[in-house]
Amino acid sequence: MTSIFGASQQDLQEWLKAAGEKPFRAEQLFSWIFQKRATSWDQMTNLSAALRLSLSEAFTIAPLKCSRRLVAEDDQTIKYLWELEDKTFVESVLILAPERRTICVSSQVGCNAKCAFCASGKQGLKRNLSAAEIIQQFLLIDADLAQKGEHLTHVVFMGMGEPLDNYEEVVKTIRILIDPKGINLSQRRITLSTVGVVEGIRKLMGEDLKINVALSLHAPNQQIRKKIIPYARKYELSDVLSAISDYSRATKRDITYEYTLISGINDQEEHAHELVKLIKGQQCSVNLIPYNPVFGLRLKRPEKEEIERFEEILAEAKIPTTRRFTKGTKIAAACGQLALQTVESIESTFKTAAEAGI
Ligand code: SAH
C-alpha cells in the first residue's frame, strides 16, 4: 500500500476524483498530514467517516520505525536509525547549533557512488527511498524536537545516498517541504549535496526551484578526484564545475563546496593552493570536513595543524570556509556510518537520549 506521507496535493486530488470525492478535500487532507501532523485517520475530523475508511484502505499512515536514537558526547548531534519495511536501515542526523536545527536526511539505502572514504557506498546501492520515507525522517524528528517546543529549521540532503540518483522522489520531497500548504519551509533552508551528477544538476536547473546545491568536491584536480570518487571517471571535473556554476548563476545561490580532508591524499598545502586557484572569484564557500574514521578503511584524518594550515590558506585567499562534522565522531555521524556498523558495537560508547535529557 502507498504511504500517505509521500502524496503530493496533486496525487491526492487525483485519488479523490477517482473515489468520487471533491478534489478540494486534497488541501484538507494535505494540511492534516503536513501542518497539523496527524498520525491517524480518526484525527481528521472534517473528513467524513466514509472517506476516512476509504483512505485507510488505500494508504498507510504508519510511521517509520525508529530503531535507535543516539546522542553524541557533546549533546549537539543526535543520530536516528530507521528500520524500513523491508528490514533495511537508513539514518538521519539532527544537528543542534545556535539558531539552527538541521536535519541531515538519507535519500537511498546504501549508495552507488562508492567514494573511498564513505561508509554508505560500502554496501553498494540497495534501493531508492520513496518520498514518503524521506519526508518522514523530517516529520518524526520534528515531532521529537516539538517536545522541547522547538522545530527543524534546515534540511540537508547529506545522509546516505546520492540524492540526484533518486531524482524524482527527492524532488517530490522538496516540493512537499516547500509547499505553503505543506511544511512551508523556505527554499533557502534546503541544501542538496551531490557527488557531481552532471545531468541531475542540469535537470534541477530546469525545475522552478531555487534550493542550495552543495558539491562534494574533495579534490583540487581531476586526477586526485578520480582516485577517491569513482563517479569522477564518468563526470569530468570541468563538466561538473560548469554545471554547478550554471546552477548557481540561474538560481542566484552561492555554491558550497564540501571537501573531506584525508591525510596524505588531499590535505597538503599544495592542494589548498590548487583549490584556491580552481574556485577563486566564484560566489562560493568551502565546508572542510576532516575525515571521520570508518571501520575497515585504512584512511587517516589529518592532524589538527594540517587542517588548520589548509583552512588558513583558504582564509588568506578570502574564501569563506567553515568546518563541519568534527563532532559526533563517537556516534559515527558521517554519512552511512551508523547503518553500516553493528549498532550494538558502538552503543556502549554514548549516552542514551534519556541520559542526555533530550
Ligand atoms: N552523495 C552526496 C550526499 C551524501 S555524502 C554527496 O556525495 O555529496 C555527504 C557528505 O558526507 C559528503 O560531502 C562526504 O564528504 C561526507 N562524508 C561521507 N563520509 C565521510 C567520512 N567518513 N568523513 C567525513 N566526511 C564524510
XYZ file of N, CA and C and ligand atoms in Angstrom, residues 104-105 107-108 111 113 115 117-120 157-164 192-196 214-218 258-261 289-294 297 301 324-325 334-337, ligand 1:
167
model
N 19.811 16.157 8.652
C 20.528 15.601 7.516
C 19.785 14.319 7.144
N 19.155 14.309 5.963
C 18.320 13.159 5.598
C 19.040 12.222 4.630
N 18.679 9.656 1.326
C 17.806 9.565 0.155
C 17.829 8.176 -0.488
N 18.777 7.335 -0.058
C 18.851 5.977 -0.586
C 19.299 5.017 0.517
N 24.512 3.302 -1.404
C 24.837 4.322 -2.403
C 25.660 3.684 -3.510
N 27.706 5.490 -5.405
C 28.888 6.307 -5.716
C 30.192 5.694 -5.188
N 32.375 6.317 -2.812
C 33.530 7.168 -2.547
C 34.441 6.460 -1.527
N 36.111 7.142 1.031
C 36.122 7.459 2.460
C 34.756 7.286 3.115
N 33.770 6.859 2.359
C 32.380 6.919 2.836
C 31.830 5.533 3.146
N 31.133 5.447 4.272
C 30.575 4.166 4.703
C 29.375 3.745 3.853
N 28.625 4.732 3.351
C 27.373 4.400 2.652
C 27.583 3.532 1.429
N 20.343 17.378 2.319
C 20.360 16.018 1.747
C 21.820 15.573 1.716
N 22.307 15.177 2.893
C 23.711 14.784 3.018
C 23.862 13.479 3.778
N 22.780 12.763 3.910
C 22.846 11.474 4.603
C 23.244 10.388 3.626
N 22.716 9.195 3.839
C 23.074 8.101 2.932
C 22.500 8.331 1.549
N 23.306 8.002 0.553
C 22.803 8.006 -0.822
C 23.194 9.236 -1.615
N 23.032 9.126 -2.919
C 23.271 10.244 -3.822
C 21.891 10.763 -4.256
N 21.503 11.932 -3.726
C 20.135 12.392 -3.985
C 19.788 12.531 -5.474
N 20.768 12.901 -6.294
C 20.439 13.082 -7.718
C 20.324 11.745 -8.457
N 20.878 20.502 -1.122
C 21.081 19.164 -1.670
C 22.569 19.004 -1.956
N 23.151 17.951 -1.432
C 24.579 17.719 -1.654
C 24.744 16.601 -2.674
N 25.569 16.857 -3.685
C 25.769 15.847 -4.723
C 27.246 15.579 -4.954
N 27.527 14.359 -5.381
C 28.892 13.983 -5.709
C 29.283 14.569 -7.071
N 28.262 15.094 -7.776
C 28.530 15.730 -9.069
C 27.910 14.995 -10.239
N 25.099 21.811 -2.909
C 26.490 21.698 -2.465
C 27.160 20.620 -3.304
N 28.393 20.879 -3.685
C 29.129 19.879 -4.464
C 30.206 19.229 -3.595
N 30.177 17.912 -3.544
C 31.237 17.183 -2.853
C 32.446 17.146 -3.773
N 33.326 18.099 -3.574
C 34.469 18.272 -4.480
C 35.641 17.363 -4.059
N 36.075 17.525 -2.835
C 37.072 16.638 -2.199
C 38.454 16.586 -2.840
N 32.020 20.974 -0.648
C 32.412 20.170 0.511
C 33.750 19.517 0.194
N 34.583 19.483 1.205
C 35.934 18.959 0.994
C 36.310 18.126 2.205
N 36.243 16.823 2.051
C 36.629 15.921 3.127
C 38.152 15.791 3.114
N 38.766 16.210 4.204
C 40.228 16.195 4.284
C 40.730 14.829 4.731
N 35.611 19.154 5.895
C 35.135 18.072 6.759
C 36.294 17.119 7.016
N 36.933 17.217 8.191
C 38.005 16.253 8.466
C 37.428 14.840 8.413
N 38.124 13.969 7.730
C 37.665 12.585 7.553
C 37.318 11.948 8.902
N 36.145 11.369 8.941
C 35.668 10.659 10.119
C 35.984 9.184 9.926
N 36.802 8.598 10.763
C 37.212 7.214 10.503
C 36.029 6.257 10.312
N 36.122 5.450 9.307
C 35.098 4.440 9.015
C 35.749 3.081 9.261
N 38.327 0.943 6.896
C 39.023 1.742 5.889
C 40.382 2.159 6.445
N 42.566 10.609 9.325
C 42.193 12.008 9.470
C 43.481 12.825 9.611
N 32.982 21.377 9.404
C 31.789 20.676 9.848
C 32.056 19.247 10.291
N 31.100 18.771 11.057
C 31.068 17.354 11.396
C 32.321 16.886 12.130
N 29.225 10.571 10.410
C 29.404 10.764 8.961
C 28.449 9.842 8.218
N 28.184 10.290 7.016
C 27.269 9.619 6.113
C 27.350 8.085 6.139
N 26.271 7.449 6.519
C 26.188 5.993 6.373
C 26.925 5.158 7.393
N 27.620 5.828 8.312
C 28.447 5.032 9.210
C 27.643 4.183 10.175
N 26.107 11.673 -2.171
C 26.050 13.003 -1.691
C 25.480 13.146 -0.302
C 25.947 12.174 0.743
S 27.596 12.356 1.359
C 27.390 13.659 -1.803
O 28.351 12.990 -2.181
O 27.505 14.851 -1.562
C 27.518 13.850 2.245
C 28.862 14.351 2.711
O 29.343 13.487 3.739
C 29.907 14.337 1.613
O 30.360 15.625 1.353
C 31.024 13.495 2.194
O 32.248 14.101 2.022
C 30.735 13.426 3.650
N 31.300 12.198 4.203
C 30.953 10.939 3.944
N 31.703 10.074 4.644
C 32.565 10.801 5.367
C 33.604 10.485 6.285
N 33.889 9.235 6.605
N 34.268 11.506 6.856
C 33.975 12.778 6.552
N 33.013 13.144 5.692
C 32.319 12.159 5.088
